[in-house]
XYZ file of C-alpha atoms in Angstrom:
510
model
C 74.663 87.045 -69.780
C 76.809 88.460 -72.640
C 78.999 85.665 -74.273
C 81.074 88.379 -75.030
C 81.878 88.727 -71.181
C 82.474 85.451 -70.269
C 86.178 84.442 -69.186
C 87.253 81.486 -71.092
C 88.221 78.366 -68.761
C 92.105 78.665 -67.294
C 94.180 78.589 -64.616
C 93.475 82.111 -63.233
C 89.770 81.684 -62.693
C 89.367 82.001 -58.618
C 87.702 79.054 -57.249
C 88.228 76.472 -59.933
C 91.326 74.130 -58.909
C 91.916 72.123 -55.721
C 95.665 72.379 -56.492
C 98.073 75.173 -58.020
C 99.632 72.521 -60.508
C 99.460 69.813 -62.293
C 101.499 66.693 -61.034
C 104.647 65.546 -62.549
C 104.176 63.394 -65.457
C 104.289 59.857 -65.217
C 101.570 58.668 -67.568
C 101.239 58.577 -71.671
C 98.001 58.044 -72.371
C 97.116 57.127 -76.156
C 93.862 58.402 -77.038
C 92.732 61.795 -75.947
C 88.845 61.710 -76.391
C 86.162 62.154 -73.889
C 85.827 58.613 -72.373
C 89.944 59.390 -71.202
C 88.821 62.061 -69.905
C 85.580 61.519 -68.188
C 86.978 58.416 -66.805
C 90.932 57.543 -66.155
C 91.910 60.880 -65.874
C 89.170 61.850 -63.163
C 90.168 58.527 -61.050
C 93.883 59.474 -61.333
C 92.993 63.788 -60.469
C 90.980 62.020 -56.692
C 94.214 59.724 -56.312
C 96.705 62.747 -56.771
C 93.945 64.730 -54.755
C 94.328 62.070 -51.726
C 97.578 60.909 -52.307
C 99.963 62.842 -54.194
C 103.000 61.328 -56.697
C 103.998 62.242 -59.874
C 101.406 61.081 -61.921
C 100.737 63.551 -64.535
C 99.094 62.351 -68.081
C 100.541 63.559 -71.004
C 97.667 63.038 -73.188
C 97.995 61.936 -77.054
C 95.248 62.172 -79.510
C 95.571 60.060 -82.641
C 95.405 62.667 -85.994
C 92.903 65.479 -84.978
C 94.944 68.739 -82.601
C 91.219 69.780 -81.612
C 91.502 68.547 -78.399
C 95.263 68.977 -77.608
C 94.585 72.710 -78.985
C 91.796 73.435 -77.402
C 93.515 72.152 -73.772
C 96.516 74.157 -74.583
C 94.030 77.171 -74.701
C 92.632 76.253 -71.552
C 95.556 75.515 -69.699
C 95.478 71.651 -69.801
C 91.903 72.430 -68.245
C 88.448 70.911 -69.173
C 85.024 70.726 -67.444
C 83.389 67.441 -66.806
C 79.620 67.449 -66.652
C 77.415 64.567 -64.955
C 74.684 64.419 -66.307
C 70.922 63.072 -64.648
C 67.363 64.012 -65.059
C 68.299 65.923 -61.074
C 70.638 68.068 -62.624
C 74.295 68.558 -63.464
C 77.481 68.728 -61.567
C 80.568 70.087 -62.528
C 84.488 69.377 -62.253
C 87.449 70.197 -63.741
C 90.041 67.815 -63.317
C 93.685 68.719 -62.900
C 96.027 66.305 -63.967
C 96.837 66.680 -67.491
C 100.932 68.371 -68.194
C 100.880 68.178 -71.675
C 98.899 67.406 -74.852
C 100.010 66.865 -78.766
C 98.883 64.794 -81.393
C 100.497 61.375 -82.590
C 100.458 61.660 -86.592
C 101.869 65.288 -86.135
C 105.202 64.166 -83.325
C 105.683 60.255 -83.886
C 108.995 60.914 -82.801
C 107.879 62.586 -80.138
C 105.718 60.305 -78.881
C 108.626 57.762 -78.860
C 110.776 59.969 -76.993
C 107.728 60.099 -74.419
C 106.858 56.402 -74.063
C 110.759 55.825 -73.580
C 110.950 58.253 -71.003
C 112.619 57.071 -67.248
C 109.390 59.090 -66.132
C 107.145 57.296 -67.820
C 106.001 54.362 -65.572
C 102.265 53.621 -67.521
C 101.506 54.141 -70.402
C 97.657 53.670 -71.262
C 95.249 53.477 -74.014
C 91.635 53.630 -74.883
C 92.123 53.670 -79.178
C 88.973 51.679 -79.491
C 88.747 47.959 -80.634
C 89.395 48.984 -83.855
C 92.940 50.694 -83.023
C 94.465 47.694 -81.972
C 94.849 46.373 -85.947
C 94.036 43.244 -85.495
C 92.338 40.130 -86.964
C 89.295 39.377 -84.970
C 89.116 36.121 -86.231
C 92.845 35.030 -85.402
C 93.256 37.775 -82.500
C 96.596 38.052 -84.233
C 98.084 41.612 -85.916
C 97.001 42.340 -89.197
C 99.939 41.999 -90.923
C 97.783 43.313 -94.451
C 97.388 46.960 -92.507
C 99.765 49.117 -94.386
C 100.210 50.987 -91.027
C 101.435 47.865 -89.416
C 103.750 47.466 -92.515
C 104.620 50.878 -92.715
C 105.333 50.245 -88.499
C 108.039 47.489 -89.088
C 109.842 48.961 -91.281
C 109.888 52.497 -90.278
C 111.492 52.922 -86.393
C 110.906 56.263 -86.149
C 107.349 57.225 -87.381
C 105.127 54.697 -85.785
C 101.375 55.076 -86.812
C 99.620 52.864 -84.825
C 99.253 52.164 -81.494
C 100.868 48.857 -81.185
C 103.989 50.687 -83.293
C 104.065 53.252 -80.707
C 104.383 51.270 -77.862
C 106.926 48.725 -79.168
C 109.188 51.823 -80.477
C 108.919 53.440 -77.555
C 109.891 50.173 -75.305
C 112.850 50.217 -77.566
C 114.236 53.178 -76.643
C 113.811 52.144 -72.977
C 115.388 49.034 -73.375
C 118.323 50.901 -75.123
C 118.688 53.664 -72.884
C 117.437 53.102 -69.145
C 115.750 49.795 -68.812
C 113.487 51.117 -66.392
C 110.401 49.097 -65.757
C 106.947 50.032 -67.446
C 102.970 49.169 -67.214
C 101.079 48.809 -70.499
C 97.319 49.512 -69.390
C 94.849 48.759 -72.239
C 91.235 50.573 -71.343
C 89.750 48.941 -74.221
C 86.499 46.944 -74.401
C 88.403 43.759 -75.554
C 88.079 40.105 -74.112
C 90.826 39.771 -71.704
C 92.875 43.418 -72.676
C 95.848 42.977 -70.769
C 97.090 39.932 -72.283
C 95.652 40.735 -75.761
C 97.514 43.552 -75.647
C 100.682 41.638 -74.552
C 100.436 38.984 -77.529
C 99.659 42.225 -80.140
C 103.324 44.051 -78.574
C 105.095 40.488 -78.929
C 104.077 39.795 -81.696
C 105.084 42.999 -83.685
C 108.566 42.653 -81.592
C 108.945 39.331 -82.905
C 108.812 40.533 -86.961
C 111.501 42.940 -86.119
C 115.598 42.375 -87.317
C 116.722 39.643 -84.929
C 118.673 41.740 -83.043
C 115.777 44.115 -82.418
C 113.551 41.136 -82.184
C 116.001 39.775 -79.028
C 116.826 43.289 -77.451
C 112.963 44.004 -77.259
C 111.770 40.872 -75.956
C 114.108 40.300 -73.387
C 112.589 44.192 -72.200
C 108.900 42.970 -72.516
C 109.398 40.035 -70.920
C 111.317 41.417 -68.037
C 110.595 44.964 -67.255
C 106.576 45.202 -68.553
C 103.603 44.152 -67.447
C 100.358 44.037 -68.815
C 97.601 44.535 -66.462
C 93.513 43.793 -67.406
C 91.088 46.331 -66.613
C 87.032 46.920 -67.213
C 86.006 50.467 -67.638
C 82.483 51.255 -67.224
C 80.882 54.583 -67.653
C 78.621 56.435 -70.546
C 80.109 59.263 -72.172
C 78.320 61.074 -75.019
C 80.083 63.309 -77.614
C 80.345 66.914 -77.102
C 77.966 68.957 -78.483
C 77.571 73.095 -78.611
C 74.331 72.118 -75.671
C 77.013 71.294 -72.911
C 79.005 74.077 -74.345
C 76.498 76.273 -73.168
C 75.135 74.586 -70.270
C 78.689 75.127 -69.023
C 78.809 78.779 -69.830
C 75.479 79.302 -68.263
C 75.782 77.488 -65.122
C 79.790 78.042 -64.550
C 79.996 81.596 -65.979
C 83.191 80.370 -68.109
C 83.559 79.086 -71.458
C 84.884 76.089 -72.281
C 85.465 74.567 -75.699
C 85.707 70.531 -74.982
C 83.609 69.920 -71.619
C 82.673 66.394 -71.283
C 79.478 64.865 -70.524
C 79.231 61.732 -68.683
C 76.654 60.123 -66.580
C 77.226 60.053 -63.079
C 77.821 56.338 -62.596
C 81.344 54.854 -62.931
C 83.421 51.607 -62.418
C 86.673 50.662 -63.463
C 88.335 47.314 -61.956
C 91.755 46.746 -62.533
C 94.277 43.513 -62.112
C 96.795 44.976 -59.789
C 99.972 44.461 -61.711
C 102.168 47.134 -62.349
C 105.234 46.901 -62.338
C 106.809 50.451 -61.762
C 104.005 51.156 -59.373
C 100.402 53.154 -59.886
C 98.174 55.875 -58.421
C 96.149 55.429 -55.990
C 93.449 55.069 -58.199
C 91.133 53.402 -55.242
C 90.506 57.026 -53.755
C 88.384 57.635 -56.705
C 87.017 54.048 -56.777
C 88.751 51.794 -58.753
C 88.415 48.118 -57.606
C 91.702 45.919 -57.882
C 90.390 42.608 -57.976
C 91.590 39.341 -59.188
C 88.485 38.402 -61.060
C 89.179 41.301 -63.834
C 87.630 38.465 -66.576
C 84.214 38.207 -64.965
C 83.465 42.104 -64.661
C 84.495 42.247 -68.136
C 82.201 39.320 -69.010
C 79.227 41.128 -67.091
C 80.229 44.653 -69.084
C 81.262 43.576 -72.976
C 78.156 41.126 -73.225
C 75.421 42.317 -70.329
C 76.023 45.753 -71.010
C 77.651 46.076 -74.582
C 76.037 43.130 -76.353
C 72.554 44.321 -74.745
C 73.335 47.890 -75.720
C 74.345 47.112 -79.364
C 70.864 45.399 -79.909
C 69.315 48.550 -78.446
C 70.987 51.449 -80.676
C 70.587 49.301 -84.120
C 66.945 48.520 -83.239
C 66.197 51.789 -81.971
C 68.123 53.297 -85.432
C 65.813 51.131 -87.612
C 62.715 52.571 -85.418
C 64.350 56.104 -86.001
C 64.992 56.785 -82.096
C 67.443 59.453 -81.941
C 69.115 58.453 -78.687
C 68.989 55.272 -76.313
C 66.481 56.366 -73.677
C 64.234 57.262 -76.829
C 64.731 52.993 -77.769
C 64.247 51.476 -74.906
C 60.992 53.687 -74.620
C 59.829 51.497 -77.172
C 58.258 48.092 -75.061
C 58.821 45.983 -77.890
C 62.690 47.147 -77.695
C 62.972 46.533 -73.847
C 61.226 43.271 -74.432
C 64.160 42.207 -76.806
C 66.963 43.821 -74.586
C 66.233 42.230 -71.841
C 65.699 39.172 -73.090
C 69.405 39.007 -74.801
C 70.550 40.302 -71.826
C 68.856 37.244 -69.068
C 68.217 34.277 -71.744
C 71.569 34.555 -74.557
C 74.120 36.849 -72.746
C 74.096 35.776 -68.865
C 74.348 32.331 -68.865
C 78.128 32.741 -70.672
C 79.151 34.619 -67.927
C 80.822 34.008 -64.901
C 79.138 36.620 -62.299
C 81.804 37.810 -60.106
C 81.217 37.444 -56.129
C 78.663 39.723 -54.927
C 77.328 41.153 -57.538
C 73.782 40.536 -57.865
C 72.689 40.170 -61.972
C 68.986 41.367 -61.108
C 70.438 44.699 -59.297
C 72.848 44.728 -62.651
C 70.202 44.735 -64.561
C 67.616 47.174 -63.157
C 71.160 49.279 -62.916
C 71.697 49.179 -66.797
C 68.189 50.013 -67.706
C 68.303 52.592 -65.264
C 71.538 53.944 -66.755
C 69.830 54.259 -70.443
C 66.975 55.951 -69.316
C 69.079 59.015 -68.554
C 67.450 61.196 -70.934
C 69.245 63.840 -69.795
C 72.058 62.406 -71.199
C 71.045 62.109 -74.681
C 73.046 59.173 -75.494
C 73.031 58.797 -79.692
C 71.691 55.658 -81.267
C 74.678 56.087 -83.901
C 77.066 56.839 -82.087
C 76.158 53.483 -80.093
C 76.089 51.510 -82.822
C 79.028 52.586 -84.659
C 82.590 50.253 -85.001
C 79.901 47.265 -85.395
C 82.426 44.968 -87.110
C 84.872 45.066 -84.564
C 82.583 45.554 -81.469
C 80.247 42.708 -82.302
C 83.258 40.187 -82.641
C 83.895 40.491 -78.985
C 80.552 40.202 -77.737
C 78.528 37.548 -80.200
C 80.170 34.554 -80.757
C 80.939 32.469 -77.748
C 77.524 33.338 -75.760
C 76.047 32.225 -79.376
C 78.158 29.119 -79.748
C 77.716 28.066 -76.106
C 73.969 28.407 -76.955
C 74.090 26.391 -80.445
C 76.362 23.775 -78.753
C 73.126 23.206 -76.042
C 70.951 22.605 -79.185
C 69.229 26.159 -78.468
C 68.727 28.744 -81.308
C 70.178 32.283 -79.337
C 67.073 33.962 -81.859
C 67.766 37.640 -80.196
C 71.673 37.505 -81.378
C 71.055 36.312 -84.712
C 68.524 39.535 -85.043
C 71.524 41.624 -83.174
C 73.465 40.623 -85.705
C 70.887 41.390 -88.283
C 69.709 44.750 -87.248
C 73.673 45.703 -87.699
C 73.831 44.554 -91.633
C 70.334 46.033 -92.058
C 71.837 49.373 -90.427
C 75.217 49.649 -91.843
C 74.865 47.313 -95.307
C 70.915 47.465 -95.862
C 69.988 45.582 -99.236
C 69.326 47.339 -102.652
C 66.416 49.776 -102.298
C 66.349 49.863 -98.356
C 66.370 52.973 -96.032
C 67.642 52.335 -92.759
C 67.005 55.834 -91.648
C 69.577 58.856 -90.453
C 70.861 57.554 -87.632
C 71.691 53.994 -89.423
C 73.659 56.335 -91.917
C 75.167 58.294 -89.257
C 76.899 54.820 -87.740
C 81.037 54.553 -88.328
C 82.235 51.081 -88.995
C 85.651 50.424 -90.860
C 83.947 47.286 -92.921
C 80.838 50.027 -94.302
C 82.432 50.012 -97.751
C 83.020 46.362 -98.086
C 79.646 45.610 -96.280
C 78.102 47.977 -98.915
C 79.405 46.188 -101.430
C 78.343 42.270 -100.130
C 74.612 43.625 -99.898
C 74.857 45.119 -103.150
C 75.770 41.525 -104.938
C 72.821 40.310 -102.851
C 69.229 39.190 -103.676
C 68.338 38.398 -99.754
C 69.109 38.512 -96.486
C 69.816 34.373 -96.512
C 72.200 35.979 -99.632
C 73.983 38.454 -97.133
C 74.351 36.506 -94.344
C 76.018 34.191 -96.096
C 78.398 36.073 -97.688
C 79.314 38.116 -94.855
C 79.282 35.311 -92.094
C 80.304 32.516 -93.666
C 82.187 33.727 -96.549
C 83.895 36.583 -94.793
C 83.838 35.455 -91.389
C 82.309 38.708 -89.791
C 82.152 36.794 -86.430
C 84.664 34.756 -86.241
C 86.038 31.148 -88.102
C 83.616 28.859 -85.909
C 80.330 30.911 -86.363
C 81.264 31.206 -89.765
C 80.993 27.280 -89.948
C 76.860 27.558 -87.807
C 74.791 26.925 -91.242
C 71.734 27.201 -88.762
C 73.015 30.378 -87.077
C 73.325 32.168 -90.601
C 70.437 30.944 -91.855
C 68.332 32.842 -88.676
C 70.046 35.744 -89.253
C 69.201 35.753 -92.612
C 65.483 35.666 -92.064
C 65.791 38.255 -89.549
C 67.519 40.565 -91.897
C 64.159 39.915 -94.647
C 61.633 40.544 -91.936
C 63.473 43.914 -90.745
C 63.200 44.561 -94.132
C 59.729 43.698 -95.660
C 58.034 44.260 -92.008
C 60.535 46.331 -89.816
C 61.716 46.160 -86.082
C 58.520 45.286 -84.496
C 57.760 42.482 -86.550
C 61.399 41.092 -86.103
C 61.409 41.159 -82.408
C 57.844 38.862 -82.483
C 59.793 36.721 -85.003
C 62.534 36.095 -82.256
C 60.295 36.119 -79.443
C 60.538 32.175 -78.998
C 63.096 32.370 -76.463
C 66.075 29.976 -76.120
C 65.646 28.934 -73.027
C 62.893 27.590 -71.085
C 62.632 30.116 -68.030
C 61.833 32.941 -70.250
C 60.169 35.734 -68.680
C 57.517 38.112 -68.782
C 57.987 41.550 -69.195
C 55.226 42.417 -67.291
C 56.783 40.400 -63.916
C 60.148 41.984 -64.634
C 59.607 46.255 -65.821
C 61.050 48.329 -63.793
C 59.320 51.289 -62.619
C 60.620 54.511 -64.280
């Protein structure tokens, strides 16, 4: 097939849309990357699909126009790809009306929030877009973009900023009701979210302060949800996959595995899709599913990409390929991580289990070790520290979260003379610099760990005060060091609990 000759994705292709239009908008959704839209948007294109309503997404990315230009190109289109060792499916969802970046239209993006239309507005910015203090949970008021938010109304940079502004205008204009919907892996997202958009209300003029408020208060709620599905970056491969098996090109498909969940509190004020049609679970028990997710799931799969970085495994099903790594995974996961967690009614944590290692050994999918393990600062804080403390407090040493926590310094802040290897490099986190610069000053890894648990409080005020916590992750980080992951993992080994298992009794069959 000549590229040359191949349509690009759009409207007029025959075949490709189960509907000749987009809905109405009725949806802002902050952040525009692939996990939006391998995952919300698809639920709300099968409710639209089954239901109807006017529950377009106008889609806004943070600073980069590649994806709002590309979808302009492509008439709001995109493909998504599930991906599995079978083969791949493909979709293109139809529910997007619009697309424009934040830093480029702040006013904009007011206007849009404040909009009589707009009944949700949603968000998945990432932990870290929240700009907060994870030890306080509290707005961090030393963010010059929260600053620069207070006392600039019309150019909001952040996402909390954005959503107060644009309640503003509501309350000012309209006062029609509106859902905030955070999407984020954070403990309890609905009402974190709620405290962050009171808070920053609260620091405005009094006036402002009252007006604002008395709107939050009155005419917004702020639903919980836990989203649940593993979507890689785009790379040129699914670029051309695409073109080869659709005969179109398309510039931003997404790949995504084929499983999916997303449970949401059912709480929304100025109503919702039908979101059930494409699977979503409205439960009451929002807390445990996250519980089960952010530490079964996340925590476990943290521990896998760092490990697997130090062991130089390019992607996730190339770690947990490695015994010694499944050992260690799935004994965070059964001995550290599940007994903090409150399973939710009928869901069996053996068939969870056998479900996540399933899930990462899609090799098909080709999920990165880096990209994994990246945002480790903020990630960790939500997943670590009361599983750990619950563990400490029952007079048992959780060994396989100290060396999670170890494996991240080693990756992102190795000590003086270390290599962690590409894909360690290749990890994001907003605290590399000042992480950098703590392992520079240091002689050890009892040196780091000190400094950055206890001094800086990576994880939190009350580990910070665990002298025997710090002092395990210390060794961990010298024995990653002097004898590397292998060695580490036997060094942990000694589980913390007395009905440790066998990972001969408990492998899965591929």
């Amino acid at each position: 097939m000549n590229s040359a000759s191949i349509p690009q994705l759009s409207a007029a292709l025959p075949g490709i849309l189960r509907r000749p239009a987009a809905p109405a908008p009725g949806i802002v959704h902050l952040g525009l990357g692939n996990f939006h839209r391998a995952h919300q948007a698809v639920y709300t294109d099968a409710a639209v699909a089954s239901h109807g309503g006017d529950w377009g997404i106008i889609g806004v990315s943070s600073r980069s126009s590649a994806i709002p230009d590309a979808m302009h190109a492509q008439d709001m289109l995109y493909t998504v790809v599930e991906i599995s060792p079978e083969g791949s499916k493909f979709s293109v969802p139809r529910v997007h009306t619009d697309a424009f970046t934040a830093a480029g239209n702040p006013d904009r993006l007011v206007q849009v929030i404040g909009d009589a239309a707009t009944r949700i507005v949603s968000l998945t910015v990432t932990e870290n877009g929240y700009h907060y203090t994870p030890a306080t949970g509290t707005l961090n008021l030393r963010d010059p973009a929260i600053g620069h938010d207070l006392k600039n109304a019309g150019t909001p940079r952040t996402p909390i900023g954005q959503i107060v502004r644009g309640l503003q205008r509501r309350a000012r204009t309209h006062a029609e009701p509106v859902t905030v919907l955070s999407c984020d892996n954070l403990a309890d997202n609905g009402h974190h979210t709620q405290r962050l958009v009171r808070e920053f209300a609260s620091l405005l003029s009094p006036a402002e302060a009252t007006e604002t408020l008395a709107f939050i208060d009155t005419c917004t709620t702020f639903p919980s949800s836990m989203v649940d599905r593993i979507v890689p970056a785009t790379t040129d491969h699914y670029r051309n996959l695409v073109a080869a098996q659709t005969g179109y090109t398309d510039l931003i498909p997404v790949p995504a595995e084929p499983f999916t969940m997303w449970i949401v509190e059912d709480n929304f004020i100025a109503g919702r899709p039908a979101w059930e049609a494409g699977g979503a679970v409205f439960s009451n028990d929002v807390a445990g599913y996250e519980q089960l997710k952010v530490r079964l799931l996340n925590g476990t799969h943290s521990l896998i990409a760092y490990l697997g970085a130090l062991s130089g495994a390019v992607t996730i099903p190339d770690s947990v390929a490695h015994p010694h790594i499944e050992l260690a995974a799935r004994s965070v996961l059964r001995n550290e991580y599940l007994p903090s967690v409150s399973v939710p009614a009928g869901v069996d944590a053996d068939g969870y289990e056998e479900q996540l290692f399933s899930r990462w050994r899609n090799t098909a999918l080709g999920h990165r070790t880096s990209q994994v393990g990246s945002d480790g600062s903020v990630k960790l804080r939500q997943r670590i520290p009361l599983p750990a403390l619950q563990l400490l407090d029952n007079g048992d040493m959780p060994h396989l979260l100290a060396l999670t926590t170890a494996a991240y310094l080693t990756c992102i802040a190795p000590l003086n003379g270390f290599d962690p290897g590409p894909q360690a490099a290749a990890m994001e986190d907003p605290a590399r610099g000042l992480l950098a610069t703590l392992a520079g000053q240091s002689r050890s890894g009892q040196d780091l760990a000190e400094r950055v648990l206890a001094e800086h409080h990576l994880l939190g005020d009350e580990l910070a005060g665990r002298a025997d916590f710090i002092k395990r992750t210390g060794e961990l980080i010298d024995t990653l060091h002097a004898h590397g992951p292998s060695a580490a993992i036997a060094e942990a080994g000694t589980p913390s609990r007395p009905n440790a298992f066998s990972l001969q009794t408990t492998r899965s069959t591929p």
